[in-house]
Amino acid sequence: MTPWEIKGREFGNCNCAYGCPCQFNALPTHGHCRGLAVFDIEEGYHGTTRLDGLKAAGIFRWPGPIHEGKGECVHVIEPRATPEQRDALLRILRGEDTAPGATVFQVFASTCDKQHEPIIADIDFELDIEARTARARIDGVLDMRGAPILNPVTGAEHRVRIEQPNGFEFAEAEVGRGWSSARGPVSYELADTYGQFARIHLCQNGMVR
Amino acid sequence: MAYVDWMIRGPKIGACSCSYGCPCEFNALPTNGDCEGLEAHRVDEGWFGDVRLDGLIIGARYRWPGPVHEGGGVVQGIIDQRASEAQRDALFAILGGKEQEPMNRQNCYGVLFDVAYGPNGIIDDGVAAQGRGRIT
């Protein structure tokens, strides 16, 4: 198993209510899950291949709760990645070189019956985790926007976090809301639903602590 | 506005009718549309003016027909039977949202109840920080 590690930041949006129940092992708000995420890698490697500065995305859909499987997904890699970087990133995203259940990539990939051919496309991505704002754009593939939750009575920004000390994705995420338009092989629209803004630090054995 | 100076500090357990990860914490709507819940706090250290509240236990049970912020709820506070009359008044003022800024937690909840029953319950058992307790 080739060792790897990535440290970066992500914005994710799914079709659940704010505070996605799946984070607590409850069932998804509408019975099924549609979710996508974009992340950048500040520092990373896979074996001898450096991954610093690259970005990637994944678009997912499951007919029920994620853990019941039968999902489909497509990953997006940037064209500026070399063939070695592309292969390395795809191995990580597809849960290869990873202990079972150790990363969100491995868990998601293992619950997807169909993994579409990866898309190679430029990724525009802006993220401010503290402010709970994000914007992502991949021409012809996705548009995403993230914003803080607003209090329904006062209209004030609501700040709330989810901590996952034993998680497989993030140790702590700022929770907000998001809007997404996903096109291509896995396509759907999301409007004003769960948004997650987090630092990620993962390796072949899971979260790096 | 000047309020009576008070403070309570200690562990709390709460349970409500929502699924794990109560959506209300995130300003989403409750899982089943309505809200039923109860809670108990142990005041390890506390005071209300000159009245010490250390070691007392308080509880509450409540129900709203919809999301909490739409109001129309019913609540009953529960005060430790060991509380003196002064301590009882103090704890009920705190639980009822009095002597505190609007949107302080107890006040925020306090204004959302149409009906508030007096504290007729008594707590005769400790509330363990591990999340087990009994209110009789």
mmCIF file of C-alpha atoms in Angstrom:
data_model
loop_
_atom_site.group_PDB
_atom_site.id
_atom_site.type_symbol
_atom_site.label_atom_id
_atom_site.label_comp_id
_atom_site.label_asym_id
_atom_site.label_seq_id
_atom_site.Cartn_x
_atom_site.Cartn_y
_atom_site.Cartn_z
ATOM 1 C CA MET A 1 0.000 0.000 0.000
ATOM 2 C CA THR A 2 1.617 3.247 -1.146
ATOM 3 C CA PRO A 3 1.684 5.794 1.701
ATOM 4 C CA TRP A 4 0.053 9.146 1.028
ATOM 5 C CA GLU A 5 -1.062 12.264 2.852
ATOM 6 C CA ILE A 6 -3.031 15.352 1.895
ATOM 7 C CA LYS A 7 -3.650 18.513 3.855
ATOM 8 C CA GLY A 8 -6.142 21.008 2.474
ATOM 9 C CA ARG A 9 -9.569 22.601 2.623
ATOM 10 C CA GLU A 10 -12.949 21.577 1.327
ATOM 11 C CA PHE A 11 -16.442 22.847 0.659
ATOM 12 C CA GLY A 12 -19.234 20.301 0.435
ATOM 13 C CA ASN A 13 -22.966 20.586 -0.167
ATOM 14 C CA CYS A 14 -25.607 17.866 0.082
ATOM 15 C CA ASN A 15 -29.393 17.677 -0.177
ATOM 16 C CA CYS A 16 -29.984 17.275 3.579
ATOM 17 C CA ALA A 17 -31.181 19.972 5.963
ATOM 18 C CA TYR A 18 -28.607 22.209 7.671
ATOM 19 C CA GLY A 19 -26.722 19.930 10.047
ATOM 20 C CA CYS A 20 -26.785 16.853 7.791
ATOM 21 C CA PRO A 21 -28.141 13.961 9.931
ATOM 22 C CA CYS A 22 -25.630 11.566 8.344
ATOM 23 C CA GLN A 23 -22.906 13.303 10.369
ATOM 24 C CA PHE A 24 -24.658 11.836 13.429
ATOM 25 C CA ASN A 25 -25.492 8.443 11.903
ATOM 26 C CA ALA A 26 -29.144 9.419 11.579
ATOM 27 C CA LEU A 27 -30.981 8.936 8.286
ATOM 28 C CA PRO A 28 -30.793 11.574 5.538
ATOM 29 C CA THR A 29 -33.491 14.275 5.661
ATOM 30 C CA HIS A 30 -35.214 13.208 2.436
ATOM 31 C CA GLY A 31 -34.332 9.507 2.581
ATOM 32 C CA HIS A 32 -31.625 9.697 -0.048
ATOM 33 C CA CYS A 33 -28.319 11.482 -0.549
ATOM 34 C CA ARG A 34 -27.017 13.775 -3.244
ATOM 35 C CA GLY A 35 -23.782 15.488 -2.423
ATOM 36 C CA LEU A 36 -20.688 17.016 -3.949
ATOM 37 C CA ALA A 37 -17.466 18.541 -2.714
ATOM 38 C CA VAL A 38 -14.495 20.486 -4.011
ATOM 39 C CA PHE A 39 -11.164 20.580 -2.226
ATOM 40 C CA ASP A 40 -7.710 21.997 -2.635
ATOM 41 C CA ILE A 41 -4.483 20.389 -1.477
ATOM 42 C CA GLU A 42 -2.089 22.740 0.267
ATOM 43 C CA GLU A 43 0.424 19.970 0.816
ATOM 44 C CA GLY A 44 0.277 16.385 -0.245
ATOM 45 C CA TYR A 45 2.037 13.372 -1.655
ATOM 46 C CA HIS A 46 1.362 9.859 -2.826
ATOM 47 C CA GLY A 47 4.519 7.773 -2.658
ATOM 48 C CA THR A 48 7.125 9.897 -4.424
ATOM 49 C CA THR A 49 4.576 12.033 -6.299
ATOM 50 C CA ARG A 50 3.977 15.517 -4.859
ATOM 51 C CA LEU A 51 0.376 16.757 -4.975
ATOM 52 C CA ASP A 52 0.827 20.285 -3.578
ATOM 53 C CA GLY A 53 -1.446 22.959 -5.032
ATOM 54 C CA LEU A 54 -3.800 20.624 -6.885
ATOM 55 C CA LYS A 55 -7.576 20.716 -6.642
ATOM 56 C CA ALA A 56 -10.173 17.998 -7.119
ATOM 57 C CA ALA A 57 -13.917 17.445 -6.889
ATOM 58 C CA GLY A 58 -16.392 14.602 -6.518
ATOM 59 C CA ILE A 59 -20.088 14.433 -7.379
ATOM 60 C CA PHE A 60 -22.119 11.645 -5.715
ATOM 61 C CA ARG A 61 -25.629 10.272 -5.611
ATOM 62 C CA TRP A 62 -27.102 7.404 -3.566
ATOM 63 C CA PRO A 63 -30.707 6.138 -3.704
ATOM 64 C CA GLY A 64 -30.887 5.845 0.118
ATOM 65 C CA PRO A 65 -28.582 6.441 3.083
ATOM 66 C CA ILE A 66 -24.925 6.307 2.022
ATOM 67 C CA HIS A 67 -24.181 3.203 4.076
ATOM 68 C CA GLU A 68 -26.758 1.213 2.089
ATOM 69 C CA GLY A 69 -24.686 1.724 -1.069
ATOM 70 C CA LYS A 70 -25.802 1.510 -4.731
ATOM 71 C CA GLY A 71 -24.388 4.979 -5.396
ATOM 72 C CA GLU A 72 -22.743 6.493 -8.413
ATOM 73 C CA CYS A 73 -20.058 9.117 -8.641
ATOM 74 C CA VAL A 74 -17.701 11.040 -10.856
ATOM 75 C CA HIS A 75 -14.403 12.662 -9.893
ATOM 76 C CA VAL A 76 -12.824 15.770 -11.414
ATOM 77 C CA ILE A 77 -9.058 16.284 -11.784
ATOM 78 C CA GLU A 78 -7.279 19.342 -13.169
ATOM 79 C CA PRO A 79 -5.599 19.179 -16.580
ATOM 80 C CA ARG A 80 -2.416 20.685 -15.112
ATOM 81 C CA ALA A 81 -1.892 17.523 -13.055
ATOM 82 C CA THR A 82 0.828 15.357 -14.614
ATOM 83 C CA PRO A 83 -0.104 11.756 -15.541
ATOM 84 C CA GLU A 84 1.591 10.594 -12.316
ATOM 85 C CA GLN A 85 -0.346 13.133 -10.222
ATOM 86 C CA ARG A 86 -3.581 12.215 -11.966
ATOM 87 C CA ASP A 87 -3.105 8.514 -11.235
ATOM 88 C CA ALA A 88 -2.095 9.235 -7.645
ATOM 89 C CA LEU A 89 -5.092 11.476 -6.953
ATOM 90 C CA LEU A 90 -7.490 9.025 -8.536
ATOM 91 C CA ARG A 91 -6.117 6.199 -6.398
ATOM 92 C CA ILE A 92 -6.737 8.297 -3.278
ATOM 93 C CA LEU A 93 -10.200 9.433 -4.436
ATOM 94 C CA ARG A 94 -11.221 5.896 -5.306
ATOM 95 C CA GLY A 95 -10.193 4.613 -1.879
ATOM 96 C CA GLU A 96 -7.198 2.650 -3.102
ATOM 97 C CA ASP A 97 -4.041 2.558 -0.963
ATOM 98 C CA THR A 98 -6.360 3.184 1.992
ATOM 99 C CA ALA A 99 -7.409 1.118 5.018
ATOM 100 C CA PRO A 100 -11.113 0.141 4.747
ATOM 101 C CA GLY A 101 -13.325 2.838 6.280
ATOM 102 C CA ALA A 102 -10.373 5.153 6.959
ATOM 103 C CA THR A 103 -11.237 8.073 4.662
ATOM 104 C CA VAL A 104 -14.327 9.687 3.220
ATOM 105 C CA PHE A 105 -12.934 8.821 -0.207
ATOM 106 C CA GLN A 106 -12.718 5.114 0.615
ATOM 107 C CA VAL A 107 -16.148 5.030 2.273
ATOM 108 C CA PHE A 108 -17.824 6.883 -0.588
ATOM 109 C CA ALA A 109 -16.075 4.850 -3.303
ATOM 110 C CA SER A 110 -16.964 1.560 -1.586
ATOM 111 C CA THR A 111 -20.655 2.566 -1.563
ATOM 112 C CA CYS A 112 -20.739 3.495 -5.263
ATOM 113 C CA ASP A 113 -21.569 0.678 -7.692
ATOM 114 C CA LYS A 114 -20.767 2.949 -10.592
ATOM 115 C CA GLN A 115 -17.738 5.202 -10.777
ATOM 116 C CA HIS A 116 -17.900 7.182 -14.012
ATOM 117 C CA GLU A 117 -14.760 7.990 -16.008
ATOM 118 C CA PRO A 118 -13.024 10.942 -14.337
ATOM 119 C CA ILE A 119 -13.513 14.369 -15.833
ATOM 120 C CA ILE A 120 -10.400 16.420 -16.589
ATOM 121 C CA ALA A 121 -11.258 20.102 -16.253
ATOM 122 C CA ASP A 122 -10.089 23.368 -14.714
ATOM 123 C CA ILE A 123 -11.426 24.001 -11.224
ATOM 124 C CA ASP A 124 -12.066 27.529 -9.915
ATOM 125 C CA PHE A 125 -12.399 27.431 -6.144
ATOM 126 C CA GLU A 126 -12.629 30.119 -3.461
ATOM 127 C CA LEU A 127 -13.217 29.249 0.173
ATOM 128 C CA ASP A 128 -13.231 31.127 3.485
ATOM 129 C CA ILE A 129 -13.877 28.542 6.194
ATOM 130 C CA GLU A 130 -14.277 31.040 9.061
ATOM 131 C CA ALA A 131 -16.713 33.172 7.078
ATOM 132 C CA ARG A 132 -18.600 30.099 5.772
ATOM 133 C CA THR A 133 -18.401 31.358 2.207
ATOM 134 C CA ALA A 134 -17.360 29.442 -0.880
ATOM 135 C CA ARG A 135 -17.649 29.483 -4.612
ATOM 136 C CA ALA A 136 -16.650 26.758 -7.055
ATOM 137 C CA ARG A 137 -16.980 26.490 -10.794
ATOM 138 C CA ILE A 138 -16.036 23.794 -13.271
ATOM 139 C CA ASP A 139 -17.259 24.631 -16.770
ATOM 140 C CA GLY A 140 -19.987 22.247 -17.864
ATOM 141 C CA VAL A 141 -19.621 20.186 -14.665
ATOM 142 C CA LEU A 142 -20.637 22.134 -11.590
ATOM 143 C CA ASP A 143 -21.356 25.489 -9.995
ATOM 144 C CA MET A 144 -21.380 25.756 -6.197
ATOM 145 C CA ARG A 145 -21.938 28.545 -3.705
ATOM 146 C CA GLY A 146 -21.742 28.496 0.077
ATOM 147 C CA ALA A 147 -23.045 30.988 2.646
ATOM 148 C CA PRO A 148 -23.726 31.189 6.385
ATOM 149 C CA ILE A 149 -27.012 29.967 7.860
ATOM 150 C CA LEU A 150 -29.299 32.817 8.935
ATOM 151 C CA ASN A 151 -31.395 32.840 12.094
ATOM 152 C CA PRO A 152 -35.052 32.514 10.981
ATOM 153 C CA VAL A 153 -36.215 35.076 13.547
ATOM 154 C CA THR A 154 -33.487 37.726 13.647
ATOM 155 C CA GLY A 155 -31.792 37.178 10.276
ATOM 156 C CA ALA A 156 -28.407 37.167 12.028
ATOM 157 C CA GLU A 157 -25.696 34.794 10.836
ATOM 158 C CA HIS A 158 -25.770 31.554 12.806
ATOM 159 C CA ARG A 159 -22.436 29.978 13.608
ATOM 160 C CA VAL A 160 -22.370 26.288 14.432
ATOM 161 C CA ARG A 161 -19.792 23.534 13.997
ATOM 162 C CA ILE A 162 -19.681 19.770 13.875
ATOM 163 C CA GLU A 163 -16.778 17.999 15.551
ATOM 164 C CA GLN A 164 -15.838 14.472 14.575
ATOM 165 C CA PRO A 165 -12.903 13.459 16.780
ATOM 166 C CA ASN A 166 -13.037 9.940 15.334
ATOM 167 C CA GLY A 167 -14.276 10.881 11.897
ATOM 168 C CA PHE A 168 -13.012 9.888 8.468
ATOM 169 C CA GLU A 169 -13.214 13.307 6.817
ATOM 170 C CA PHE A 170 -12.708 16.309 9.114
ATOM 171 C CA ALA A 171 -11.998 16.916 12.789
ATOM 172 C CA GLU A 172 -14.135 20.042 12.789
ATOM 173 C CA ALA A 173 -16.376 21.616 10.160
ATOM 174 C CA GLU A 174 -18.084 24.980 10.080
ATOM 175 C CA VAL A 175 -21.679 24.361 9.059
ATOM 176 C CA GLY A 176 -23.459 26.645 6.624
ATOM 177 C CA ARG A 177 -25.621 26.220 3.566
ATOM 178 C CA GLY A 178 -25.036 25.752 -0.103
ATOM 179 C CA TRP A 179 -26.448 25.896 -3.605
ATOM 180 C CA SER A 180 -25.145 23.624 -6.345
ATOM 181 C CA SER A 181 -25.791 22.778 -9.919
ATOM 182 C CA ALA A 182 -24.177 19.480 -10.899
ATOM 183 C CA ARG A 183 -24.143 18.505 -14.551
ATOM 184 C CA GLY A 184 -22.582 15.690 -16.528
ATOM 185 C CA PRO A 185 -22.969 12.000 -15.682
ATOM 186 C CA VAL A 186 -24.232 12.670 -12.117
ATOM 187 C CA SER A 187 -26.509 15.694 -12.324
ATOM 188 C CA TYR A 188 -28.875 17.459 -9.926
ATOM 189 C CA GLU A 189 -29.632 20.841 -8.358
ATOM 190 C CA LEU A 190 -29.335 21.726 -4.679
ATOM 191 C CA ALA A 191 -30.746 24.923 -3.161
ATOM 192 C CA ASP A 192 -30.215 26.243 0.357
ATOM 193 C CA THR A 193 -29.257 22.922 1.958
ATOM 194 C CA TYR A 194 -26.431 21.586 4.161
ATOM 195 C CA GLY A 195 -23.052 23.154 3.476
ATOM 196 C CA GLN A 196 -19.780 22.155 5.107
ATOM 197 C CA PHE A 197 -16.560 24.187 5.257
ATOM 198 C CA ALA A 198 -13.597 22.332 6.682
ATOM 199 C CA ARG A 199 -9.908 21.679 6.829
ATOM 200 C CA ILE A 200 -8.999 18.149 5.884
ATOM 201 C CA HIS A 201 -5.862 16.234 6.780
ATOM 202 C CA LEU A 202 -5.967 12.622 5.689
ATOM 203 C CA CYS A 203 -3.606 9.739 4.958
ATOM 204 C CA GLN A 204 -3.862 6.037 4.087
ATOM 205 C CA ASN A 205 -4.854 5.276 7.694
ATOM 206 C CA GLY A 206 -7.450 8.028 8.059
ATOM 207 C CA MET A 207 -7.384 11.409 9.775
ATOM 208 C CA VAL A 208 -3.965 12.714 10.717
ATOM 209 C CA ARG A 209 -4.110 13.963 14.294
ATOM 210 C CA MET B 1 -31.353 47.418 32.249
ATOM 211 C CA ALA B 2 -29.951 46.244 35.545
ATOM 212 C CA TYR B 3 -30.618 42.645 36.386
ATOM 213 C CA VAL B 4 -30.086 40.652 39.541
ATOM 214 C CA ASP B 5 -26.587 39.236 39.233
ATOM 215 C CA TRP B 6 -26.741 35.476 38.735
ATOM 216 C CA MET B 7 -24.735 32.624 37.294
ATOM 217 C CA ILE B 8 -25.127 28.872 37.008
ATOM 218 C CA ARG B 9 -22.418 26.442 35.947
ATOM 219 C CA GLY B 10 -22.602 22.658 35.686
ATOM 220 C CA PRO B 11 -23.330 19.671 33.481
ATOM 221 C CA LYS B 12 -26.610 19.181 31.665
ATOM 222 C CA ILE B 13 -28.344 16.369 29.860
ATOM 223 C CA GLY B 14 -31.109 16.931 27.331
ATOM 224 C CA ALA B 15 -33.193 14.816 25.012
ATOM 225 C CA CYS B 16 -35.697 15.809 22.348
ATOM 226 C CA SER B 17 -37.925 14.189 19.766
ATOM 227 C CA CYS B 18 -35.624 14.957 16.815
ATOM 228 C CA SER B 19 -33.216 12.498 15.233
ATOM 229 C CA TYR B 20 -29.563 12.405 16.326
ATOM 230 C CA GLY B 21 -27.998 15.795 15.616
ATOM 231 C CA CYS B 22 -31.185 17.823 16.298
ATOM 232 C CA PRO B 23 -31.698 20.049 13.213
ATOM 233 C CA CYS B 24 -32.836 22.944 15.435
ATOM 234 C CA GLU B 25 -29.207 23.363 16.550
ATOM 235 C CA PHE B 26 -28.489 24.381 12.962
ATOM 236 C CA ASN B 27 -31.656 26.473 12.442
ATOM 237 C CA ALA B 28 -33.214 23.764 10.301
ATOM 238 C CA LEU B 29 -36.730 22.472 11.003
ATOM 239 C CA PRO B 30 -37.346 19.735 13.599
ATOM 240 C CA THR B 31 -37.225 16.176 12.245
ATOM 241 C CA ASN B 32 -40.887 15.392 12.865
ATOM 242 C CA GLY B 33 -42.250 18.927 12.586
ATOM 243 C CA ASP B 34 -42.904 19.378 16.297
ATOM 244 C CA CYS B 35 -40.646 19.478 19.344
ATOM 245 C CA GLU B 36 -40.907 17.569 22.617
ATOM 246 C CA GLY B 37 -38.008 17.559 24.989
ATOM 247 C CA LEU B 38 -36.751 17.465 28.522
ATOM 248 C CA GLU B 39 -33.563 18.278 30.300
ATOM 249 C CA ALA B 40 -31.837 18.321 33.656
ATOM 250 C CA HIS B 41 -28.979 20.501 34.889
ATOM 251 C CA ARG B 42 -26.822 20.089 37.943
ATOM 252 C CA VAL B 43 -25.719 23.443 39.285
ATOM 253 C CA ASP B 44 -22.199 22.754 40.543
ATOM 254 C CA GLU B 45 -21.714 26.420 41.268
ATOM 255 C CA GLY B 46 -24.307 29.141 41.134
ATOM 256 C CA TRP B 47 -25.900 32.160 42.729
ATOM 257 C CA PHE B 48 -28.823 34.530 42.280
ATOM 258 C CA GLY B 49 -28.109 37.773 44.097
ATOM 259 C CA ASP B 50 -27.262 36.718 47.634
ATOM 260 C CA VAL B 51 -28.780 33.259 47.281
ATOM 261 C CA ARG B 52 -26.320 30.408 46.681
ATOM 262 C CA LEU B 53 -27.501 27.664 44.320
ATOM 263 C CA ASP B 54 -24.553 25.265 44.536
ATOM 264 C CA GLY B 55 -25.408 21.573 44.292
ATOM 265 C CA LEU B 56 -29.046 21.991 43.292
ATOM 266 C CA ILE B 57 -30.622 20.251 40.317
ATOM 267 C CA ILE B 58 -33.182 21.725 37.953
ATOM 268 C CA GLY B 59 -35.168 20.229 35.131
ATOM 269 C CA ALA B 60 -37.748 21.156 32.542
ATOM 270 C CA ARG B 61 -40.077 19.353 30.197
ATOM 271 C CA TYR B 62 -41.624 21.098 27.229
ATOM 272 C CA ARG B 63 -43.596 20.700 24.042
ATOM 273 C CA TRP B 64 -44.115 22.933 21.026
ATOM 274 C CA PRO B 65 -46.610 22.160 18.245
ATOM 275 C CA GLY B 66 -44.092 23.213 15.567
ATOM 276 C CA PRO B 67 -40.545 24.560 15.416
ATOM 277 C CA VAL B 68 -39.513 26.160 18.719
ATOM 278 C CA HIS B 69 -39.191 29.639 17.205
ATOM 279 C CA GLU B 70 -42.855 29.636 16.152
ATOM 280 C CA GLY B 71 -43.883 29.482 19.814
ATOM 281 C CA GLY B 72 -47.133 28.219 21.279
ATOM 282 C CA GLY B 73 -45.311 25.859 23.629
ATOM 283 C CA VAL B 74 -46.084 24.362 27.008
ATOM 284 C CA VAL B 75 -43.427 23.994 29.680
ATOM 285 C CA GLN B 76 -43.034 22.764 33.219
ATOM 286 C CA GLY B 77 -39.988 23.606 35.288
ATOM 287 C CA ILE B 78 -38.827 21.135 37.916
ATOM 288 C CA ILE B 79 -36.944 22.258 41.014
ATOM 289 C CA ASP B 80 -34.937 20.171 43.458
ATOM 290 C CA GLN B 81 -36.943 19.377 46.594
ATOM 291 C CA ARG B 82 -33.909 20.332 48.672
ATOM 292 C CA ALA B 83 -34.180 23.955 47.493
ATOM 293 C CA SER B 84 -35.264 26.498 50.120
ATOM 294 C CA GLU B 85 -38.069 28.872 49.237
ATOM 295 C CA ALA B 86 -35.526 31.572 48.292
ATOM 296 C CA GLN B 87 -33.580 29.113 46.134
ATOM 297 C CA ARG B 88 -36.802 27.923 44.508
ATOM 298 C CA ASP B 89 -37.817 31.489 43.592
ATOM 299 C CA ALA B 90 -34.333 32.164 42.265
ATOM 300 C CA LEU B 91 -34.196 29.041 40.110
ATOM 301 C CA PHE B 92 -37.665 29.591 38.754
ATOM 302 C CA ALA B 93 -36.790 33.180 37.819
ATOM 303 C CA ILE B 94 -33.779 31.884 35.886
ATOM 304 C CA LEU B 95 -35.707 29.039 34.243
ATOM 305 C CA GLY B 96 -38.549 31.405 33.382
ATOM 306 C CA GLY B 97 -36.271 33.780 31.499
ATOM 307 C CA LYS B 98 -36.454 36.585 34.046
ATOM 308 C CA GLU B 99 -33.497 38.755 35.127
ATOM 309 C CA GLN B 100 -31.636 38.212 31.866
ATOM 310 C CA GLU B 101 -31.121 39.740 28.450
ATOM 311 C CA PRO B 102 -33.575 38.892 25.662
ATOM 312 C CA MET B 103 -32.235 35.937 23.649
ATOM 313 C CA ASN B 104 -30.296 34.624 26.597
ATOM 314 C CA ARG B 105 -31.118 30.935 26.425
ATOM 315 C CA GLN B 106 -33.745 30.717 29.150
ATOM 316 C CA ASN B 107 -35.356 33.975 28.096
ATOM 317 C CA CYS B 108 -35.432 32.928 24.474
ATOM 318 C CA TYR B 109 -37.274 29.769 25.451
ATOM 319 C CA GLY B 110 -39.352 31.548 28.093
ATOM 320 C CA VAL B 111 -41.089 33.866 25.638
ATOM 321 C CA LEU B 112 -42.011 30.975 23.361
ATOM 322 C CA PHE B 113 -44.331 29.299 25.821
ATOM 323 C CA ASP B 114 -48.051 30.047 25.971
ATOM 324 C CA VAL B 115 -48.495 28.024 29.134
ATOM 325 C CA ALA B 116 -46.016 27.640 31.982
ATOM 326 C CA TYR B 117 -46.895 25.293 34.830
ATOM 327 C CA GLY B 118 -45.457 25.905 38.275
ATOM 328 C CA PRO B 119 -42.667 23.730 39.596
ATOM 329 C CA ASN B 120 -44.523 20.855 41.185
ATOM 330 C CA GLY B 121 -42.023 18.185 40.334
ATOM 331 C CA ILE B 122 -39.209 17.234 42.617
ATOM 332 C CA ILE B 123 -35.883 15.684 41.853
ATOM 333 C CA ASP B 124 -34.713 13.173 44.402
ATOM 334 C CA ASP B 125 -31.816 11.634 42.583
ATOM 335 C CA GLY B 126 -28.483 12.910 41.390
ATOM 336 C CA VAL B 127 -27.909 13.547 37.711
ATOM 337 C CA ALA B 128 -24.681 11.922 36.641
ATOM 338 C CA ALA B 129 -22.540 13.669 34.075
ATOM 339 C CA GLN B 130 -22.444 10.424 32.096
ATOM 340 C CA GLY B 131 -25.977 11.127 30.963
ATOM 341 C CA ARG B 132 -28.074 9.106 33.343
ATOM 342 C CA GLY B 133 -30.603 10.584 35.675
ATOM 343 C CA ARG B 134 -34.055 10.179 37.104
ATOM 344 C CA ILE B 135 -36.749 12.684 37.805
ATOM 345 C CA THR B 136 -39.641 11.372 39.848
#
